[in-house]
Amino acid sequence: MSETKVNERLSALRSVSQVVTAQSLLEGGGFPVRRPFPTASLSLIDPFLLLDHLGPVDWARGEAIGAPDHPHRGFETVTYLLAGRMQHRDSAGNQGNLEPGDVQWMTAGSGVVHSELPHPEFLASGGVLHGFQIWVNLPAEKKMMTPRYQDIPSARIPTSRSANDKVQVKVIAGEALGSKAVIDTVVPITYLHFTIQPGGRHVQELHDDQNAFIYVFGGELLAGAEETIVVEGQAALFGSGSGVPLAVHGDAEGPVEVLLLAGSPLNEPVARRGPFVMNSEEEIDQAFTDYRHGLLG
Ligand code: FE2
């Protein structure tokens, strides 16, 4: 590679533009989440509307809590479970179980009413529940699409490793280290779970137009061109460029766990209230009316 090409490549590396510490709160029926956004100061990272880090929480027997029946319209909810067992049911009769490593990519579209609860056997036994839910916005012309479920068991989620074995990635959406996701997204989305060993480093290539952020949930990551320190429970947003550098110090005590998410911004008005995300307040009012009249499923 010529010196000019090396410089061009280096100048395309993204820097961290903002580090956000997640807020702790109770969601659904009262389960603990950490939420880097939305908050008062950061409403969304277009096209991402929300990131909830569920637990980890060690439930006693009979005490695990989930989210009973509630509606959604106008966006997608993506659940990625790391530990525990969840059960999903909707008013159209769909039912599915989430085991550790599984992903449910639910496109609510025109509307669903669903529950997201601990599996009855997990509720009875108790144990550790740990996972993530993200909300991905839909473009205006897709907000009323027919609801769609992609339930992907862990075994079908592609995994890759770097040549030196220090970087492992689970490819939930998009591409990384030669693996391509099996999940189909409405707009191009990258959703990667990296486990990086001490001394490991990786540059994730992304389209220049995409917004990108990471969320660290174990250890201390060196993120972006300036190797900004990002610790467990923090999200970091990146500025413009293409490649996102991720590295772990050689003296780190253990591996770092990090989610990387990227997507092309919709650049559309966002009206959100409760479980509905549309483009205008009138459409939100219509969603509540439709829900009251039982039209969401
Ligand atoms: Fe939900």
mmCIF file of C-alpha atoms and ligand atoms in Angstrom:
data_model
loop_
_atom_site.group_PDB
_atom_site.id
_atom_site.type_symbol
_atom_site.label_atom_id
_atom_site.label_comp_id
_atom_site.label_asym_id
_atom_site.label_seq_id
_atom_site.Cartn_x
_atom_site.Cartn_y
_atom_site.Cartn_z
ATOM 1 C CA MET A 1 0.000 0.000 0.000
ATOM 2 C CA SER A 2 1.402 3.446 -0.934
ATOM 3 C CA GLU A 3 1.892 6.100 1.738
ATOM 4 C CA THR A 4 -0.976 8.146 0.250
ATOM 5 C CA LYS A 5 -3.316 5.172 0.466
ATOM 6 C CA VAL A 6 -2.256 4.488 4.051
ATOM 7 C CA ASN A 7 -2.989 8.129 4.953
ATOM 8 C CA GLU A 8 -6.374 8.023 3.208
ATOM 9 C CA ARG A 9 -7.251 4.922 5.141
ATOM 10 C CA LEU A 10 -6.163 6.398 8.457
ATOM 11 C CA SER A 11 -8.138 9.597 7.827
ATOM 12 C CA ALA A 12 -11.267 7.492 7.279
ATOM 13 C CA LEU A 13 -11.095 5.970 10.762
ATOM 14 C CA ARG A 14 -13.872 7.277 12.972
ATOM 15 C CA SER A 15 -13.346 9.054 16.293
ATOM 16 C CA VAL A 16 -15.592 8.888 19.331
ATOM 17 C CA SER A 17 -17.793 12.011 19.362
ATOM 18 C CA GLN A 18 -19.661 11.363 22.633
ATOM 19 C CA VAL A 19 -19.542 8.920 25.556
ATOM 20 C CA VAL A 20 -22.831 8.296 27.374
ATOM 21 C CA THR A 21 -23.298 6.459 30.676
ATOM 22 C CA ALA A 22 -26.476 4.360 30.759
ATOM 23 C CA GLN A 23 -29.238 5.323 33.189
ATOM 24 C CA SER A 24 -30.628 2.613 35.487
ATOM 25 C CA LEU A 25 -34.408 2.227 35.661
ATOM 26 C CA LEU A 26 -37.235 -0.299 35.921
ATOM 27 C CA GLU A 27 -39.091 -1.276 32.732
ATOM 28 C CA GLY A 28 -42.112 -3.437 31.835
ATOM 29 C CA GLY A 29 -43.533 -5.114 34.943
ATOM 30 C CA GLY A 30 -40.541 -3.856 36.969
ATOM 31 C CA PHE A 31 -37.339 -5.448 35.683
ATOM 32 C CA PRO A 32 -34.044 -3.547 35.916
ATOM 33 C CA VAL A 33 -32.521 -2.121 32.732
ATOM 34 C CA ARG A 34 -29.617 0.150 31.903
ATOM 35 C CA ARG A 35 -30.483 2.588 29.125
ATOM 36 C CA PRO A 36 -27.934 4.829 27.384
ATOM 37 C CA PHE A 37 -30.724 6.283 25.223
ATOM 38 C CA PRO A 38 -33.325 7.639 24.952
ATOM 39 C CA THR A 39 -32.594 10.098 27.758
ATOM 40 C CA ALA A 40 -33.332 13.796 28.211
ATOM 41 C CA SER A 41 -30.065 14.655 26.467
ATOM 42 C CA LEU A 42 -29.960 11.948 23.777
ATOM 43 C CA SER A 43 -33.343 11.083 22.228
ATOM 44 C CA LEU A 44 -32.158 8.751 19.466
ATOM 45 C CA ILE A 45 -29.244 7.675 17.276
ATOM 46 C CA ASP A 46 -31.126 7.656 13.972
ATOM 47 C CA PRO A 47 -32.367 5.032 12.977
ATOM 48 C CA PHE A 48 -31.985 3.536 16.505
ATOM 49 C CA LEU A 49 -34.637 4.626 19.010
ATOM 50 C CA LEU A 50 -33.641 2.772 22.166
ATOM 51 C CA LEU A 51 -31.100 0.424 23.715
ATOM 52 C CA ASP A 52 -32.051 -1.443 26.891
ATOM 53 C CA HIS A 53 -29.481 -3.619 28.652
ATOM 54 C CA LEU A 54 -31.640 -6.115 30.579
ATOM 55 C CA GLY A 55 -29.994 -7.137 33.839
ATOM 56 C CA PRO A 56 -28.011 -9.203 34.447
ATOM 57 C CA VAL A 57 -30.362 -9.945 37.309
ATOM 58 C CA ASP A 58 -30.380 -13.108 39.420
ATOM 59 C CA TRP A 59 -34.058 -13.832 40.018
ATOM 60 C CA ALA A 60 -35.178 -15.929 42.987
ATOM 61 C CA ARG A 61 -37.678 -18.741 42.324
ATOM 62 C CA GLY A 62 -41.021 -17.435 41.130
ATOM 63 C CA GLU A 63 -39.926 -13.801 41.074
ATOM 64 C CA ALA A 64 -38.724 -13.102 37.514
ATOM 65 C CA ILE A 65 -40.621 -10.253 35.875
ATOM 66 C CA GLY A 66 -41.203 -9.424 32.210
ATOM 67 C CA ALA A 67 -43.454 -7.176 30.162
ATOM 68 C CA PRO A 68 -47.137 -8.268 30.032
ATOM 69 C CA ASP A 69 -49.415 -7.472 27.051
ATOM 70 C CA HIS A 70 -48.586 -4.173 25.330
ATOM 71 C CA PRO A 71 -48.822 -2.840 21.748
ATOM 72 C CA HIS A 72 -46.239 -1.542 19.260
ATOM 73 C CA ARG A 73 -46.560 0.219 15.900
ATOM 74 C CA GLY A 74 -44.172 1.853 13.452
ATOM 75 C CA PHE A 75 -40.799 0.294 14.319
ATOM 76 C CA GLU A 76 -38.930 -2.928 15.140
ATOM 77 C CA THR A 77 -37.990 -4.483 18.478
ATOM 78 C CA VAL A 78 -34.904 -6.699 18.534
ATOM 79 C CA THR A 79 -34.279 -8.952 21.529
ATOM 80 C CA TYR A 80 -30.916 -10.676 22.034
ATOM 81 C CA LEU A 81 -30.762 -12.960 25.044
ATOM 82 C CA LEU A 82 -27.443 -13.847 26.724
ATOM 83 C CA ALA A 83 -28.732 -15.777 29.761
ATOM 84 C CA GLY A 84 -32.103 -17.034 31.014
ATOM 85 C CA ARG A 85 -35.208 -17.993 29.039
ATOM 86 C CA MET A 86 -37.944 -15.738 27.691
ATOM 87 C CA GLN A 87 -41.286 -16.503 26.107
ATOM 88 C CA HIS A 88 -42.960 -14.301 23.546
ATOM 89 C CA ARG A 89 -46.660 -14.394 22.657
ATOM 90 C CA ASP A 90 -48.751 -12.086 20.533
ATOM 91 C CA SER A 91 -52.449 -11.559 20.014
ATOM 92 C CA ALA A 92 -52.289 -13.152 16.539
ATOM 93 C CA GLY A 93 -51.337 -16.457 18.183
ATOM 94 C CA ASN A 94 -47.613 -16.362 17.459
ATOM 95 C CA GLN A 95 -45.471 -17.828 20.206
ATOM 96 C CA GLY A 96 -41.750 -18.337 20.529
ATOM 97 C CA ASN A 97 -39.101 -19.057 23.120
ATOM 98 C CA LEU A 98 -35.785 -17.244 23.453
ATOM 99 C CA GLU A 99 -32.834 -19.226 24.800
ATOM 100 C CA PRO A 100 -29.313 -17.910 25.486
ATOM 101 C CA GLY A 101 -27.766 -16.601 22.250
ATOM 102 C CA ASP A 102 -31.081 -16.426 20.384
ATOM 103 C CA VAL A 103 -32.374 -13.314 18.621
ATOM 104 C CA GLN A 104 -35.917 -12.239 17.889
ATOM 105 C CA TRP A 105 -36.160 -9.491 15.264
ATOM 106 C CA MET A 106 -39.795 -8.346 15.373
ATOM 107 C CA THR A 107 -41.041 -5.845 12.833
ATOM 108 C CA ALA A 108 -44.150 -4.432 14.507
ATOM 109 C CA GLY A 109 -45.129 -2.520 11.361
ATOM 110 C CA SER A 110 -48.878 -1.726 11.417
ATOM 111 C CA GLY A 111 -49.208 -3.192 14.883
ATOM 112 C CA VAL A 112 -48.870 -6.085 17.296
ATOM 113 C CA VAL A 113 -49.967 -6.641 20.884
ATOM 114 C CA HIS A 114 -47.535 -8.911 22.653
ATOM 115 C CA SER A 115 -46.084 -10.078 25.956
ATOM 116 C CA GLU A 116 -42.405 -10.670 26.699
ATOM 117 C CA LEU A 117 -42.228 -12.805 29.835
ATOM 118 C CA PRO A 118 -39.840 -15.195 31.565
ATOM 119 C CA HIS A 119 -40.407 -18.774 30.319
ATOM 120 C CA PRO A 120 -42.645 -20.549 32.870
ATOM 121 C CA GLU A 121 -39.869 -23.066 33.678
ATOM 122 C CA PHE A 122 -37.358 -20.243 34.172
ATOM 123 C CA LEU A 123 -39.863 -18.405 36.357
ATOM 124 C CA ALA A 124 -40.206 -21.526 38.510
ATOM 125 C CA SER A 125 -36.487 -22.261 38.798
ATOM 126 C CA GLY A 126 -35.171 -18.686 38.988
ATOM 127 C CA GLY A 127 -31.719 -17.797 37.713
ATOM 128 C CA VAL A 128 -29.806 -15.156 35.822
ATOM 129 C CA LEU A 129 -31.548 -13.187 33.089
ATOM 130 C CA HIS A 130 -29.354 -11.068 30.835
ATOM 131 C CA GLY A 131 -29.878 -9.588 27.397
ATOM 132 C CA PHE A 132 -30.625 -6.618 25.228
ATOM 133 C CA GLN A 133 -33.530 -5.010 23.466
ATOM 134 C CA ILE A 134 -33.042 -2.395 20.797
ATOM 135 C CA TRP A 135 -35.694 -0.462 18.866
ATOM 136 C CA VAL A 136 -35.045 0.250 15.199
ATOM 137 C CA ASN A 137 -37.159 2.886 13.471
ATOM 138 C CA LEU A 138 -38.948 2.160 10.178
ATOM 139 C CA PRO A 139 -39.048 4.622 7.275
ATOM 140 C CA ALA A 140 -42.434 6.318 6.697
ATOM 141 C CA GLU A 141 -43.347 4.075 3.761
ATOM 142 C CA LYS A 142 -42.758 0.919 5.865
ATOM 143 C CA LYS A 143 -44.358 1.943 9.143
ATOM 144 C CA MET A 144 -47.649 0.225 8.296
ATOM 145 C CA MET A 145 -46.126 -2.913 6.748
ATOM 146 C CA THR A 146 -47.465 -6.336 7.740
ATOM 147 C CA PRO A 147 -45.864 -7.454 11.034
ATOM 148 C CA ARG A 148 -42.937 -9.850 10.571
ATOM 149 C CA TYR A 149 -41.031 -12.138 12.939
ATOM 150 C CA GLN A 150 -37.515 -13.466 12.484
ATOM 151 C CA ASP A 151 -36.779 -15.880 15.335
ATOM 152 C CA ILE A 152 -33.159 -16.915 14.952
ATOM 153 C CA PRO A 153 -31.711 -19.585 17.267
ATOM 154 C CA SER A 154 -28.146 -19.105 18.462
ATOM 155 C CA ALA A 155 -26.852 -21.936 16.242
ATOM 156 C CA ARG A 156 -27.923 -20.023 13.105
ATOM 157 C CA ILE A 157 -26.205 -16.783 14.041
ATOM 158 C CA PRO A 158 -22.884 -16.673 12.155
ATOM 159 C CA THR A 159 -19.748 -16.393 14.271
ATOM 160 C CA SER A 160 -16.271 -15.429 13.027
ATOM 161 C CA ARG A 161 -12.832 -15.117 14.567
ATOM 162 C CA SER A 162 -9.794 -13.067 13.637
ATOM 163 C CA ALA A 163 -6.708 -14.920 12.365
ATOM 164 C CA ASN A 164 -4.982 -14.525 15.751
ATOM 165 C CA ASP A 165 -8.140 -15.676 17.595
ATOM 166 C CA LYS A 166 -8.257 -12.499 19.725
ATOM 167 C CA VAL A 167 -11.443 -11.105 18.193
ATOM 168 C CA GLN A 168 -14.682 -13.070 18.015
ATOM 169 C CA VAL A 169 -17.870 -11.671 16.527
ATOM 170 C CA LYS A 170 -21.498 -12.811 16.399
ATOM 171 C CA VAL A 171 -23.072 -11.328 13.288
ATOM 172 C CA ILE A 172 -26.704 -10.566 14.150
ATOM 173 C CA ALA A 173 -27.121 -8.099 11.279
ATOM 174 C CA GLY A 174 -24.729 -6.923 8.587
ATOM 175 C CA GLU A 175 -21.261 -8.367 7.928
ATOM 176 C CA ALA A 176 -18.020 -8.744 9.870
ATOM 177 C CA LEU A 177 -14.825 -10.802 9.605
ATOM 178 C CA GLY A 178 -16.104 -12.582 6.505
ATOM 179 C CA SER A 179 -19.496 -13.633 7.919
ATOM 180 C CA LYS A 180 -22.854 -12.340 6.733
ATOM 181 C CA ALA A 181 -25.995 -12.245 8.891
ATOM 182 C CA VAL A 182 -29.007 -14.437 8.172
ATOM 183 C CA ILE A 183 -31.420 -11.779 9.428
ATOM 184 C CA ASP A 184 -33.027 -9.560 6.804
ATOM 185 C CA THR A 185 -33.452 -5.925 7.843
ATOM 186 C CA VAL A 186 -35.845 -3.355 6.341
ATOM 187 C CA VAL A 187 -33.120 -0.705 6.123
ATOM 188 C CA PRO A 188 -29.421 -1.683 6.149
ATOM 189 C CA ILE A 189 -28.454 -2.326 9.775
ATOM 190 C CA THR A 190 -25.264 -3.648 11.351
ATOM 191 C CA TYR A 191 -25.633 -5.377 14.741
ATOM 192 C CA LEU A 192 -22.486 -7.126 15.980
ATOM 193 C CA HIS A 193 -21.469 -8.660 19.317
ATOM 194 C CA PHE A 194 -17.692 -8.628 19.721
ATOM 195 C CA THR A 195 -15.678 -10.468 22.358
ATOM 196 C CA ILE A 196 -12.134 -9.075 22.247
ATOM 197 C CA GLN A 197 -9.261 -10.628 24.207
ATOM 198 C CA PRO A 198 -6.443 -8.567 25.761
ATOM 199 C CA GLY A 199 -4.215 -7.267 22.968
ATOM 200 C CA GLY A 200 -6.921 -7.783 20.340
ATOM 201 C CA ARG A 201 -7.840 -5.111 17.807
ATOM 202 C CA HIS A 202 -10.223 -4.817 14.891
ATOM 203 C CA VAL A 203 -11.405 -2.157 12.461
ATOM 204 C CA GLN A 204 -15.052 -2.640 11.533
ATOM 205 C CA GLU A 205 -15.715 -1.209 8.080
ATOM 206 C CA LEU A 206 -19.035 0.628 7.727
ATOM 207 C CA HIS A 207 -20.667 2.745 5.041
ATOM 208 C CA ASP A 208 -19.698 6.409 5.317
ATOM 209 C CA ASP A 209 -23.340 7.533 5.582
ATOM 210 C CA GLN A 210 -24.161 5.329 8.595
ATOM 211 C CA ASN A 211 -24.546 6.451 12.172
ATOM 212 C CA ALA A 212 -22.606 4.148 14.483
ATOM 213 C CA PHE A 213 -22.305 3.524 18.215
ATOM 214 C CA ILE A 214 -21.044 0.875 20.602
ATOM 215 C CA TYR A 215 -22.217 -0.309 24.017
ATOM 216 C CA VAL A 216 -19.691 -1.954 26.351
ATOM 217 C CA PHE A 217 -21.032 -4.563 28.798
ATOM 218 C CA GLY A 218 -17.832 -6.089 30.109
ATOM 219 C CA GLY A 219 -14.325 -4.706 30.563
ATOM 220 C CA GLU A 220 -12.700 -1.576 29.174
ATOM 221 C CA LEU A 221 -12.547 -0.864 25.447
ATOM 222 C CA LEU A 222 -10.280 1.507 23.512
ATOM 223 C CA ALA A 223 -12.630 2.931 20.872
ATOM 224 C CA GLY A 224 -12.114 5.040 17.776
ATOM 225 C CA ALA A 225 -9.076 6.627 16.172
ATOM 226 C CA GLU A 226 -7.982 8.235 19.472
ATOM 227 C CA GLU A 227 -8.496 5.017 21.491
ATOM 228 C CA THR A 228 -11.025 6.665 23.813
ATOM 229 C CA ILE A 229 -11.639 4.586 26.950
ATOM 230 C CA VAL A 230 -15.216 3.243 27.146
ATOM 231 C CA VAL A 231 -16.158 1.121 30.163
ATOM 232 C CA GLU A 232 -18.957 -1.278 31.091
ATOM 233 C CA GLY A 233 -22.353 0.442 31.030
ATOM 234 C CA GLN A 234 -21.257 3.153 28.610
ATOM 235 C CA ALA A 235 -22.195 3.808 24.998
ATOM 236 C CA ALA A 236 -19.947 5.728 22.611
ATOM 237 C CA LEU A 237 -21.107 7.489 19.445
ATOM 238 C CA PHE A 238 -18.771 7.870 16.491
ATOM 239 C CA GLY A 239 -18.253 10.780 14.144
ATOM 240 C CA SER A 240 -17.967 10.601 10.379
ATOM 241 C CA GLY A 241 -15.652 8.243 8.534
ATOM 242 C CA SER A 242 -15.845 4.612 7.564
ATOM 243 C CA GLY A 243 -13.877 2.231 9.756
ATOM 244 C CA VAL A 244 -14.561 1.938 13.503
ATOM 245 C CA PRO A 245 -11.426 0.865 15.419
ATOM 246 C CA LEU A 246 -11.942 -1.331 18.496
ATOM 247 C CA ALA A 247 -9.032 -2.448 20.699
ATOM 248 C CA VAL A 248 -8.291 -3.926 24.116
ATOM 249 C CA HIS A 249 -5.121 -3.119 26.033
ATOM 250 C CA GLY A 250 -2.615 -5.960 26.199
ATOM 251 C CA ASP A 251 -2.551 -5.709 30.016
ATOM 252 C CA ALA A 252 -6.359 -5.989 30.389
ATOM 253 C CA GLU A 253 -7.495 -8.567 32.956
ATOM 254 C CA GLY A 254 -9.974 -10.273 30.654
ATOM 255 C CA PRO A 255 -11.967 -10.047 27.443
ATOM 256 C CA VAL A 256 -14.169 -7.097 26.567
ATOM 257 C CA GLU A 257 -17.799 -7.566 25.530
ATOM 258 C CA VAL A 258 -19.214 -4.929 23.211
ATOM 259 C CA LEU A 259 -22.160 -4.416 20.862
ATOM 260 C CA LEU A 260 -21.606 -2.365 17.721
ATOM 261 C CA LEU A 261 -24.653 -0.947 15.957
ATOM 262 C CA ALA A 262 -24.807 1.061 12.762
ATOM 263 C CA GLY A 263 -27.472 2.135 10.301
ATOM 264 C CA SER A 264 -28.280 4.730 7.697
ATOM 265 C CA PRO A 265 -30.229 7.632 9.247
ATOM 266 C CA LEU A 266 -33.835 7.965 8.060
ATOM 267 C CA ASN A 267 -33.761 11.769 8.473
ATOM 268 C CA GLU A 268 -37.538 11.845 8.965
ATOM 269 C CA PRO A 269 -39.667 13.489 11.678
ATOM 270 C CA VAL A 270 -39.997 11.243 14.746
ATOM 271 C CA ALA A 271 -43.173 11.329 16.841
ATOM 272 C CA ARG A 272 -43.021 8.870 19.747
ATOM 273 C CA ARG A 273 -45.322 8.274 22.655
ATOM 274 C CA GLY A 274 -45.281 5.134 24.783
ATOM 275 C CA PRO A 275 -45.145 2.063 22.540
ATOM 276 C CA PHE A 276 -45.735 3.878 19.234
ATOM 277 C CA VAL A 277 -43.216 5.611 16.951
ATOM 278 C CA MET A 278 -44.641 7.418 13.921
ATOM 279 C CA ASN A 279 -43.877 10.563 11.899
ATOM 280 C CA SER A 280 -46.581 12.898 13.297
ATOM 281 C CA GLU A 281 -48.672 13.425 16.442
ATOM 282 C CA GLU A 282 -51.812 12.721 14.364
ATOM 283 C CA GLU A 283 -50.457 9.273 13.491
ATOM 284 C CA ILE A 284 -49.702 8.633 17.183
ATOM 285 C CA ASP A 285 -53.274 9.619 18.104
ATOM 286 C CA GLN A 286 -54.530 7.259 15.381
ATOM 287 C CA ALA A 287 -52.393 4.425 16.813
ATOM 288 C CA PHE A 288 -53.952 4.896 20.282
ATOM 289 C CA THR A 289 -57.448 4.994 18.719
ATOM 290 C CA ASP A 290 -56.754 1.841 16.682
ATOM 291 C CA TYR A 291 -55.386 0.098 19.787
ATOM 292 C CA ARG A 292 -58.475 1.008 21.819
ATOM 293 C CA HIS A 293 -60.645 -0.406 19.006
ATOM 294 C CA GLY A 294 -58.699 -3.665 18.976
ATOM 295 C CA LEU A 295 -57.209 -3.102 15.508
ATOM 296 C CA LEU A 296 -53.603 -3.855 16.461
ATOM 297 C CA GLY A 297 -54.107 -7.583 16.645
HETATM 298 FE FE FE2 B 1 -42.584 -5.078 23.414
#
